[in-house]
Short mmCIF file of N, CA and C in Angstrom, two decimals:
data_model
loop_
_atom_site.label_atom_id
_atom_site.label_comp_id
_atom_site.label_asym_id
_atom_site.label_seq_id
_atom_site.Cartn_x
_atom_site.Cartn_y
_atom_site.Cartn_z
N MET Q 1 202.83 -89.33 172.69
CA MET Q 1 201.83 -88.38 172.22
C MET Q 1 200.80 -89.09 171.34
N LYS Q 2 201.28 -90.00 170.48
CA LYS Q 2 200.39 -90.73 169.59
C LYS Q 2 199.41 -91.60 170.38
N ASN Q 3 199.90 -92.20 171.45
CA ASN Q 3 199.05 -93.05 172.28
C ASN Q 3 197.97 -92.23 172.99
N ARG Q 4 198.31 -91.03 173.41
CA ARG Q 4 197.34 -90.17 174.10
C ARG Q 4 196.21 -89.75 173.16
N ILE Q 5 196.55 -89.41 171.93
CA ILE Q 5 195.53 -89.03 170.95
C ILE Q 5 194.63 -90.23 170.65
N GLY Q 6 195.22 -91.39 170.47
CA GLY Q 6 194.45 -92.61 170.23
C GLY Q 6 193.52 -92.93 171.39
N LEU Q 7 194.03 -92.79 172.61
CA LEU Q 7 193.23 -93.04 173.80
C LEU Q 7 192.08 -92.04 173.90
N LEU Q 8 192.35 -90.77 173.60
CA LEU Q 8 191.33 -89.74 173.63
C LEU Q 8 190.24 -90.03 172.60
N LEU Q 9 190.61 -90.40 171.39
CA LEU Q 9 189.63 -90.75 170.35
C LEU Q 9 188.80 -91.96 170.77
N TRP Q 10 189.43 -92.96 171.38
CA TRP Q 10 188.71 -94.15 171.81
C TRP Q 10 187.68 -93.79 172.90
N ILE Q 11 188.06 -92.92 173.82
CA ILE Q 11 187.15 -92.49 174.90
C ILE Q 11 185.97 -91.71 174.31
N LEU Q 12 186.25 -90.80 173.36
CA LEU Q 12 185.16 -90.05 172.72
C LEU Q 12 184.21 -90.97 171.97
N LEU Q 13 184.75 -91.97 171.30
CA LEU Q 13 183.92 -92.94 170.58
C LEU Q 13 183.03 -93.71 171.55
N MET Q 14 183.56 -94.13 172.66
CA MET Q 14 182.77 -94.87 173.65
C MET Q 14 181.66 -93.99 174.24
N ILE Q 15 181.96 -92.73 174.48
CA ILE Q 15 180.94 -91.80 175.00
C ILE Q 15 179.82 -91.63 173.98
N ALA Q 16 180.18 -91.50 172.70
CA ALA Q 16 179.18 -91.35 171.65
C ALA Q 16 178.30 -92.59 171.53
N VAL Q 17 178.90 -93.77 171.59
CA VAL Q 17 178.14 -95.03 171.51
C VAL Q 17 177.19 -95.13 172.70
N TYR Q 18 177.67 -94.82 173.89
CA TYR Q 18 176.82 -94.88 175.07
C TYR Q 18 175.67 -93.88 174.99
N ALA Q 19 175.95 -92.69 174.48
CA ALA Q 19 174.90 -91.66 174.36
C ALA Q 19 173.82 -92.10 173.38
N CYS Q 20 174.21 -92.72 172.26
CA CYS Q 20 173.23 -93.21 171.29
C CYS Q 20 172.38 -94.32 171.89
N LYS Q 21 173.01 -95.22 172.62
CA LYS Q 21 172.28 -96.32 173.26
C LYS Q 21 171.31 -95.77 174.29
N SER Q 22 171.73 -94.78 175.06
CA SER Q 22 170.89 -94.16 176.07
C SER Q 22 169.69 -93.47 175.44
N ASP Q 23 169.88 -92.77 174.29
CA ASP Q 23 168.78 -92.10 173.60
C ASP Q 23 167.74 -93.09 173.11
N LYS Q 24 168.17 -94.23 172.59
CA LYS Q 24 167.22 -95.24 172.10
C LYS Q 24 166.37 -95.78 173.23
N GLU Q 25 166.99 -96.04 174.38
CA GLU Q 25 166.24 -96.58 175.52
C GLU Q 25 165.22 -95.58 176.04
N THR Q 26 165.59 -94.31 176.15
CA THR Q 26 164.65 -93.32 176.68
C THR Q 26 163.53 -93.03 175.69
N SER Q 27 163.81 -93.05 174.37
CA SER Q 27 162.74 -92.81 173.42
C SER Q 27 161.77 -93.97 173.40
N ALA Q 28 162.25 -95.20 173.59
CA ALA Q 28 161.35 -96.35 173.64
C ALA Q 28 160.47 -96.28 174.88
N LYS Q 29 161.03 -95.84 176.00
CA LYS Q 29 160.24 -95.73 177.23
C LYS Q 29 159.19 -94.63 177.10
N SER Q 30 159.52 -93.50 176.49
CA SER Q 30 158.58 -92.40 176.43
C SER Q 30 157.47 -92.64 175.41
N SER Q 31 157.71 -93.49 174.40
CA SER Q 31 156.68 -93.70 173.40
C SER Q 31 155.65 -94.75 173.82
N THR Q 32 155.95 -95.57 174.81
CA THR Q 32 154.99 -96.54 175.27
C THR Q 32 154.20 -95.96 176.43
N ARG Q 33 152.89 -95.78 176.19
CA ARG Q 33 152.03 -95.23 177.22
C ARG Q 33 150.74 -96.05 177.27
N ILE Q 34 150.21 -96.15 178.42
CA ILE Q 34 148.93 -96.83 178.58
C ILE Q 34 147.90 -95.76 178.89
N GLU Q 35 146.86 -95.73 178.09
CA GLU Q 35 145.83 -94.72 178.28
C GLU Q 35 144.48 -95.40 178.35
N SER Q 36 143.59 -94.82 179.11
CA SER Q 36 142.25 -95.35 179.17
C SER Q 36 141.42 -94.75 178.05
N PRO Q 37 140.54 -95.53 177.43
CA PRO Q 37 139.77 -95.02 176.31
C PRO Q 37 138.73 -94.01 176.75
N VAL Q 38 138.46 -93.05 175.85
CA VAL Q 38 137.39 -92.09 176.08
C VAL Q 38 136.07 -92.81 175.94
N MET Q 39 135.94 -93.60 174.88
CA MET Q 39 134.76 -94.41 174.63
C MET Q 39 135.23 -95.71 173.99
N GLU Q 40 134.52 -96.80 174.24
CA GLU Q 40 134.84 -98.03 173.54
C GLU Q 40 134.39 -97.88 172.10
N VAL Q 41 135.20 -98.35 171.16
CA VAL Q 41 134.88 -98.19 169.76
C VAL Q 41 135.37 -99.40 168.99
N ASP Q 42 134.62 -99.74 167.96
CA ASP Q 42 135.07 -100.76 167.04
C ASP Q 42 136.17 -100.15 166.19
N GLU Q 43 137.37 -100.72 166.26
CA GLU Q 43 138.50 -100.13 165.57
C GLU Q 43 138.63 -100.61 164.14
N THR Q 44 137.60 -101.23 163.60
CA THR Q 44 137.64 -101.65 162.21
C THR Q 44 137.51 -100.42 161.33
N PRO Q 45 138.50 -100.18 160.45
CA PRO Q 45 138.45 -98.98 159.63
C PRO Q 45 137.37 -99.05 158.57
N ASP Q 46 136.77 -97.88 158.26
CA ASP Q 46 135.81 -97.79 157.18
C ASP Q 46 136.59 -97.77 155.86
N ASN Q 47 136.04 -98.41 154.83
CA ASN Q 47 136.74 -98.44 153.55
C ASN Q 47 136.76 -97.11 152.83
N ASN Q 48 135.86 -96.20 153.17
CA ASN Q 48 135.81 -94.94 152.45
C ASN Q 48 136.59 -93.83 153.14
N GLU Q 49 137.32 -94.13 154.20
CA GLU Q 49 138.08 -93.10 154.89
C GLU Q 49 139.47 -93.01 154.31
N SER Q 50 139.89 -91.82 153.97
CA SER Q 50 141.21 -91.65 153.38
C SER Q 50 142.32 -91.88 154.39
N ILE Q 51 142.05 -91.70 155.69
CA ILE Q 51 143.12 -91.90 156.65
C ILE Q 51 143.51 -93.36 156.71
N THR Q 52 142.55 -94.28 156.63
CA THR Q 52 142.91 -95.68 156.66
C THR Q 52 143.35 -96.16 155.29
N ALA Q 53 142.77 -95.64 154.25
CA ALA Q 53 143.12 -96.09 152.91
C ALA Q 53 144.53 -95.68 152.55
N ASN Q 54 144.96 -94.51 152.99
CA ASN Q 54 146.28 -94.03 152.61
C ASN Q 54 147.38 -94.55 153.51
N LYS Q 55 147.13 -94.74 154.78
CA LYS Q 55 148.21 -95.02 155.71
C LYS Q 55 148.26 -96.44 156.23
N THR Q 56 147.18 -97.19 156.13
CA THR Q 56 147.22 -98.54 156.67
C THR Q 56 147.43 -99.59 155.60
N GLY Q 57 147.33 -99.22 154.35
CA GLY Q 57 147.47 -100.20 153.29
C GLY Q 57 146.18 -100.96 153.05
N THR Q 58 145.08 -100.54 153.64
CA THR Q 58 143.80 -101.19 153.41
C THR Q 58 143.46 -101.05 151.94
N LYS Q 59 143.06 -102.15 151.33
CA LYS Q 59 142.74 -102.09 149.90
C LYS Q 59 141.41 -101.40 149.71
N VAL Q 60 141.41 -100.37 148.90
CA VAL Q 60 140.20 -99.64 148.54
C VAL Q 60 140.11 -99.65 147.04
N ASP Q 61 138.93 -99.90 146.52
CA ASP Q 61 138.74 -99.96 145.08
C ASP Q 61 138.93 -98.57 144.49
N ASP Q 62 140.12 -98.31 143.90
CA ASP Q 62 140.42 -96.99 143.36
C ASP Q 62 139.48 -96.61 142.23
N LYS Q 63 139.08 -97.58 141.41
CA LYS Q 63 138.17 -97.27 140.31
C LYS Q 63 136.83 -96.79 140.85
N LYS Q 64 136.36 -97.46 141.90
CA LYS Q 64 135.09 -97.07 142.50
C LYS Q 64 135.17 -95.66 143.06
N ASN Q 65 136.24 -95.37 143.83
CA ASN Q 65 136.38 -94.04 144.44
C ASN Q 65 136.56 -92.96 143.39
N SER Q 66 137.36 -93.23 142.35
CA SER Q 66 137.61 -92.18 141.38
C SER Q 66 136.38 -91.92 140.52
N SER Q 67 135.60 -92.95 140.21
CA SER Q 67 134.45 -92.72 139.34
C SER Q 67 133.30 -92.06 140.08
N THR Q 68 133.16 -92.29 141.38
CA THR Q 68 132.04 -91.69 142.10
C THR Q 68 132.37 -90.32 142.67
N MET Q 69 133.66 -90.04 142.87
CA MET Q 69 134.00 -88.78 143.51
C MET Q 69 134.56 -87.75 142.54
N PHE Q 70 135.37 -88.18 141.58
CA PHE Q 70 136.02 -87.22 140.71
C PHE Q 70 135.62 -87.43 139.27
N GLY Q 71 135.40 -86.33 138.58
CA GLY Q 71 135.11 -86.37 137.15
C GLY Q 71 136.39 -86.39 136.35
N LYS Q 72 136.29 -86.13 135.03
CA LYS Q 72 137.45 -86.21 134.17
C LYS Q 72 138.52 -85.19 134.53
N LYS Q 73 138.14 -83.99 134.91
CA LYS Q 73 139.12 -82.94 135.18
C LYS Q 73 139.43 -82.82 136.67
N GLY Q 74 139.00 -83.75 137.49
CA GLY Q 74 139.30 -83.73 138.91
C GLY Q 74 138.32 -82.90 139.73
N SER Q 75 137.22 -82.45 139.14
CA SER Q 75 136.25 -81.66 139.90
C SER Q 75 135.30 -82.60 140.62
N MET Q 76 134.61 -82.08 141.60
CA MET Q 76 133.65 -82.89 142.34
C MET Q 76 132.52 -83.29 141.40
N LYS Q 77 132.16 -84.54 141.43
CA LYS Q 77 131.11 -85.05 140.57
C LYS Q 77 129.92 -85.42 141.44
N GLY Q 78 128.74 -85.22 140.94
CA GLY Q 78 127.55 -85.57 141.70
C GLY Q 78 127.19 -84.45 142.64
N GLY Q 79 126.15 -84.68 143.46
CA GLY Q 79 125.69 -83.65 144.39
C GLY Q 79 126.61 -83.49 145.57
N LEU Q 80 126.57 -82.32 146.15
CA LEU Q 80 127.34 -82.06 147.35
C LEU Q 80 126.62 -82.69 148.54
N PRO Q 81 127.31 -82.92 149.64
CA PRO Q 81 126.65 -83.48 150.82
C PRO Q 81 125.50 -82.57 151.27
N SER Q 82 124.43 -83.20 151.77
CA SER Q 82 123.26 -82.43 152.18
C SER Q 82 123.56 -81.54 153.39
N LYS Q 83 124.40 -82.01 154.30
CA LYS Q 83 124.77 -81.19 155.46
C LYS Q 83 126.27 -80.95 155.41
N THR Q 84 126.65 -79.70 155.58
CA THR Q 84 128.06 -79.36 155.58
C THR Q 84 128.43 -78.71 156.91
N PHE Q 85 129.71 -78.68 157.20
CA PHE Q 85 130.23 -78.10 158.42
C PHE Q 85 131.28 -77.07 158.03
N ARG Q 86 131.22 -75.91 158.65
CA ARG Q 86 132.17 -74.83 158.36
C ARG Q 86 133.27 -74.81 159.40
N VAL Q 87 134.47 -74.50 158.97
CA VAL Q 87 135.58 -74.25 159.88
C VAL Q 87 135.52 -72.77 160.24
N LYS Q 88 135.24 -72.48 161.50
CA LYS Q 88 135.14 -71.09 161.96
C LYS Q 88 136.03 -70.90 163.18
N GLY Q 89 136.99 -70.02 163.06
CA GLY Q 89 137.88 -69.75 164.19
C GLY Q 89 138.65 -70.97 164.64
N GLY Q 90 138.99 -71.86 163.72
CA GLY Q 90 139.73 -73.06 164.08
C GLY Q 90 138.87 -74.16 164.67
N MET Q 91 137.55 -73.99 164.68
CA MET Q 91 136.64 -74.96 165.27
C MET Q 91 135.90 -75.72 164.18
N VAL Q 92 135.84 -77.06 164.33
CA VAL Q 92 135.10 -77.92 163.41
C VAL Q 92 134.11 -78.72 164.24
N ASN Q 93 132.82 -78.53 163.99
CA ASN Q 93 131.76 -79.28 164.68
C ASN Q 93 131.98 -79.28 166.20
N THR Q 94 132.13 -78.16 166.79
CA THR Q 94 132.31 -77.90 168.23
C THR Q 94 133.66 -78.36 168.78
N VAL Q 95 134.59 -78.80 167.95
CA VAL Q 95 135.90 -79.25 168.41
C VAL Q 95 136.96 -78.26 167.94
N LYS Q 96 137.80 -77.83 168.90
CA LYS Q 96 138.86 -76.87 168.58
C LYS Q 96 140.14 -77.30 169.30
N ALA Q 97 141.27 -77.00 168.70
CA ALA Q 97 142.56 -77.32 169.31
C ALA Q 97 142.64 -76.69 170.69
N GLY Q 98 143.12 -77.48 171.67
CA GLY Q 98 143.25 -76.99 173.04
C GLY Q 98 142.12 -77.42 173.95
N MET Q 99 141.01 -77.90 173.38
CA MET Q 99 139.88 -78.36 174.21
C MET Q 99 140.22 -79.71 174.86
N VAL Q 100 139.52 -80.02 175.94
CA VAL Q 100 139.71 -81.30 176.63
C VAL Q 100 138.98 -82.39 175.83
N ILE Q 101 139.69 -83.45 175.49
CA ILE Q 101 139.14 -84.51 174.65
C ILE Q 101 137.95 -85.19 175.30
N VAL Q 102 138.02 -85.46 176.60
CA VAL Q 102 136.95 -86.16 177.31
C VAL Q 102 135.64 -85.38 177.25
N ASP Q 103 135.72 -84.06 177.21
CA ASP Q 103 134.52 -83.22 177.16
C ASP Q 103 133.83 -83.27 175.80
N GLN Q 104 134.47 -83.86 174.80
CA GLN Q 104 133.92 -83.91 173.44
C GLN Q 104 133.49 -85.34 173.06
N LYS Q 105 132.97 -86.10 174.01
CA LYS Q 105 132.59 -87.49 173.80
C LYS Q 105 131.63 -87.67 172.63
N LYS Q 106 130.75 -86.70 172.41
CA LYS Q 106 129.75 -86.81 171.35
C LYS Q 106 130.39 -86.77 169.96
N HIS Q 107 131.49 -86.05 169.81
CA HIS Q 107 132.09 -85.85 168.49
C HIS Q 107 133.46 -86.48 168.33
N LEU Q 108 134.05 -87.07 169.38
CA LEU Q 108 135.36 -87.70 169.29
C LEU Q 108 135.29 -89.13 169.81
N VAL Q 109 135.82 -90.07 169.02
CA VAL Q 109 135.87 -91.47 169.42
C VAL Q 109 137.29 -91.96 169.23
N ARG Q 110 137.83 -92.59 170.24
CA ARG Q 110 139.20 -93.07 170.21
C ARG Q 110 139.40 -94.12 169.12
N GLY Q 111 140.53 -94.02 168.45
CA GLY Q 111 140.89 -94.98 167.42
C GLY Q 111 142.38 -94.92 167.15
N TYR Q 112 142.80 -95.61 166.11
CA TYR Q 112 144.21 -95.67 165.76
C TYR Q 112 144.38 -95.54 164.26
N ILE Q 113 145.55 -95.06 163.86
CA ILE Q 113 145.98 -95.12 162.47
C ILE Q 113 147.18 -96.05 162.45
N ASP Q 114 147.15 -97.05 161.61
CA ASP Q 114 148.27 -97.96 161.49
C ASP Q 114 149.27 -97.40 160.50
N LEU Q 115 150.48 -97.19 160.97
CA LEU Q 115 151.58 -96.70 160.15
C LEU Q 115 152.57 -97.84 159.96
N GLY Q 116 153.53 -97.66 159.09
CA GLY Q 116 154.55 -98.68 158.89
C GLY Q 116 155.35 -98.96 160.14
N GLU Q 117 155.51 -97.95 161.00
CA GLU Q 117 156.31 -98.10 162.21
C GLU Q 117 155.49 -98.52 163.42
N GLY Q 118 154.18 -98.54 163.30
CA GLY Q 118 153.33 -98.90 164.43
C GLY Q 118 151.99 -98.20 164.36
N ARG Q 119 151.31 -98.14 165.51
CA ARG Q 119 149.99 -97.54 165.57
C ARG Q 119 150.08 -96.16 166.19
N LEU Q 120 149.27 -95.26 165.67
CA LEU Q 120 149.24 -93.89 166.16
C LEU Q 120 147.86 -93.63 166.77
N LEU Q 121 147.84 -93.19 168.02
CA LEU Q 121 146.58 -92.89 168.71
C LEU Q 121 145.97 -91.63 168.13
N VAL Q 122 144.71 -91.72 167.71
CA VAL Q 122 143.95 -90.57 167.22
C VAL Q 122 142.54 -90.67 167.79
N HIS Q 123 141.76 -89.64 167.57
CA HIS Q 123 140.34 -89.66 167.92
C HIS Q 123 139.59 -89.27 166.66
N LYS Q 124 138.67 -90.13 166.21
CA LYS Q 124 137.89 -89.82 165.01
C LYS Q 124 136.96 -88.66 165.30
N LEU Q 125 136.93 -87.71 164.39
CA LEU Q 125 136.04 -86.56 164.49
C LEU Q 125 134.76 -86.91 163.76
N LEU Q 126 133.65 -86.93 164.49
CA LEU Q 126 132.37 -87.40 163.95
C LEU Q 126 131.39 -86.25 163.72
N ASP Q 127 130.50 -86.45 162.72
CA ASP Q 127 129.41 -85.50 162.54
C ASP Q 127 128.26 -85.90 163.46
N ASP Q 128 127.12 -85.25 163.33
CA ASP Q 128 125.99 -85.50 164.23
C ASP Q 128 125.40 -86.90 164.11
N LYS Q 129 125.59 -87.54 162.93
CA LYS Q 129 125.04 -88.87 162.70
C LYS Q 129 126.08 -89.97 162.86
N GLY Q 130 127.29 -89.63 163.31
CA GLY Q 130 128.33 -90.62 163.52
C GLY Q 130 129.24 -90.84 162.33
N GLY Q 131 129.04 -90.08 161.26
CA GLY Q 131 129.92 -90.19 160.09
C GLY Q 131 131.25 -89.49 160.36
N SER Q 132 132.29 -89.98 159.72
CA SER Q 132 133.62 -89.44 159.96
C SER Q 132 133.87 -88.16 159.18
N LEU Q 133 134.38 -87.14 159.88
CA LEU Q 133 134.79 -85.89 159.24
C LEU Q 133 136.31 -85.81 159.14
N GLY Q 134 137.01 -86.58 159.93
CA GLY Q 134 138.47 -86.56 159.96
C GLY Q 134 138.95 -87.18 161.26
N TYR Q 135 140.11 -86.72 161.71
CA TYR Q 135 140.63 -87.22 162.98
C TYR Q 135 141.39 -86.13 163.71
N VAL Q 136 141.54 -86.33 165.01
CA VAL Q 136 142.21 -85.39 165.89
C VAL Q 136 143.35 -86.14 166.58
N MET Q 137 144.50 -85.50 166.61
CA MET Q 137 145.62 -86.07 167.35
C MET Q 137 145.74 -85.36 168.69
N PRO Q 138 146.05 -86.09 169.75
CA PRO Q 138 146.24 -85.44 171.05
C PRO Q 138 147.43 -84.48 170.99
N ARG Q 139 147.38 -83.46 171.81
CA ARG Q 139 148.46 -82.46 171.86
C ARG Q 139 149.72 -83.10 172.42
N LEU Q 140 150.85 -82.78 171.83
CA LEU Q 140 152.12 -83.26 172.35
C LEU Q 140 152.36 -82.68 173.74
N GLY Q 141 152.75 -83.52 174.66
CA GLY Q 141 153.00 -83.06 176.02
C GLY Q 141 151.80 -83.12 176.92
N ASN Q 142 150.59 -83.16 176.36
CA ASN Q 142 149.38 -83.25 177.18
C ASN Q 142 148.33 -84.02 176.37
N ASN Q 143 148.28 -85.33 176.53
CA ASN Q 143 147.41 -86.19 175.74
C ASN Q 143 145.93 -86.00 176.02
N SER Q 144 145.58 -85.22 177.02
CA SER Q 144 144.16 -85.03 177.33
C SER Q 144 143.55 -83.88 176.53
N LEU Q 145 144.39 -83.13 175.80
CA LEU Q 145 143.90 -81.98 175.02
C LEU Q 145 143.94 -82.28 173.53
N VAL Q 146 143.05 -81.62 172.79
CA VAL Q 146 143.02 -81.74 171.33
C VAL Q 146 144.25 -81.04 170.77
N GLY Q 147 144.95 -81.72 169.87
CA GLY Q 147 146.11 -81.14 169.20
C GLY Q 147 145.76 -80.78 167.77
N ASP Q 148 146.37 -81.47 166.82
CA ASP Q 148 146.12 -81.21 165.40
C ASP Q 148 144.80 -81.82 164.96
N ILE Q 149 144.07 -81.11 164.11
CA ILE Q 149 142.82 -81.59 163.53
C ILE Q 149 143.06 -81.79 162.04
N THR Q 150 142.78 -83.01 161.55
CA THR Q 150 142.95 -83.33 160.13
C THR Q 150 141.59 -83.66 159.54
N ILE Q 151 141.20 -82.96 158.49
CA ILE Q 151 139.91 -83.16 157.84
C ILE Q 151 140.09 -84.12 156.68
N THR Q 152 139.21 -85.12 156.58
CA THR Q 152 139.26 -86.10 155.50
C THR Q 152 137.94 -86.19 154.74
N SER Q 153 136.95 -85.40 155.09
CA SER Q 153 135.63 -85.47 154.47
C SER Q 153 135.33 -84.21 153.67
N ASN Q 154 134.60 -84.37 152.56
CA ASN Q 154 134.20 -83.20 151.77
C ASN Q 154 132.99 -82.49 152.37
N LYS Q 155 132.52 -82.93 153.53
CA LYS Q 155 131.42 -82.25 154.22
C LYS Q 155 131.89 -80.97 154.92
N VAL Q 156 133.21 -80.84 155.10
CA VAL Q 156 133.76 -79.70 155.83
C VAL Q 156 134.28 -78.66 154.84
N LEU Q 157 133.84 -77.41 155.04
CA LEU Q 157 134.25 -76.30 154.18
C LEU Q 157 135.02 -75.28 155.00
N THR Q 158 135.97 -74.60 154.34
CA THR Q 158 136.65 -73.49 154.99
C THR Q 158 135.73 -72.28 154.96
N GLU Q 159 136.17 -71.17 155.52
CA GLU Q 159 135.39 -69.94 155.50
C GLU Q 159 135.18 -69.43 154.08
N HIS Q 160 136.06 -69.84 153.16
CA HIS Q 160 135.98 -69.41 151.76
C HIS Q 160 135.30 -70.45 150.87
N GLY Q 161 134.76 -71.51 151.46
CA GLY Q 161 134.04 -72.51 150.69
C GLY Q 161 134.90 -73.59 150.06
N ILE Q 162 136.14 -73.74 150.46
CA ILE Q 162 137.03 -74.78 149.93
C ILE Q 162 136.82 -76.05 150.72
N ARG Q 163 136.80 -77.18 150.01
CA ARG Q 163 136.60 -78.48 150.65
C ARG Q 163 137.52 -79.52 150.03
N ILE Q 164 137.60 -80.68 150.64
CA ILE Q 164 138.37 -81.80 150.10
C ILE Q 164 137.80 -82.15 148.73
N GLY Q 165 138.67 -82.28 147.73
CA GLY Q 165 138.23 -82.66 146.40
C GLY Q 165 138.05 -81.50 145.45
N ASP Q 166 138.11 -80.25 145.93
CA ASP Q 166 138.02 -79.10 145.04
C ASP Q 166 139.27 -78.99 144.18
N THR Q 167 139.11 -78.40 143.02
CA THR Q 167 140.23 -78.27 142.09
C THR Q 167 141.10 -77.07 142.46
N TYR Q 168 142.26 -77.02 141.83
CA TYR Q 168 143.18 -75.91 142.04
C TYR Q 168 142.57 -74.60 141.55
N SER Q 169 141.82 -74.64 140.46
CA SER Q 169 141.19 -73.42 139.95
C SER Q 169 140.17 -72.88 140.95
N LYS Q 170 139.45 -73.76 141.63
CA LYS Q 170 138.50 -73.33 142.67
C LYS Q 170 139.26 -72.69 143.84
N LEU Q 171 140.41 -73.26 144.18
CA LEU Q 171 141.23 -72.72 145.24
C LEU Q 171 141.73 -71.32 144.87
N LYS Q 172 142.12 -71.13 143.63
CA LYS Q 172 142.60 -69.82 143.18
C LYS Q 172 141.48 -68.78 143.20
N GLU Q 173 140.25 -69.20 142.89
CA GLU Q 173 139.10 -68.28 142.90
C GLU Q 173 138.81 -67.76 144.30
N ALA Q 174 138.97 -68.64 145.28
CA ALA Q 174 138.65 -68.27 146.66
C ALA Q 174 139.71 -67.34 147.17
#
């Protein structure tokens, strides 16, 4: 009886080890994809973009950013951007989740975010003059569609007038 229990435990252990090994192989295969670019782009990150400054380890002069953007109490300092973009119905500068990425060539440019574990495919969300408003991630399961939209620029306002860099008290007022 003791030998049967030992044999059963050994078989279960081997099944578990094989299942873990199988999961690693399939996840590695599914994460490697070759995609054609929407547009050719210089993938050199801008120093003033928070997506590259926060996630790639690119050195950004914190004193410069804090003195030009934030005052003593964390409020926006200086003038607001001359042109702003409103988020209306989930749409930012003609881009909305679920739209076909290729159809948005004017406002989306292929790029990457470097993470500690590797590179993440994104599309930079651009304003009319080519300035960065944020980035768009492709939809899970269908890389040709817009998925999550992340705003990194203070040029974009919500319907209530909230933007990147606003204080908590401003958020409470809205």
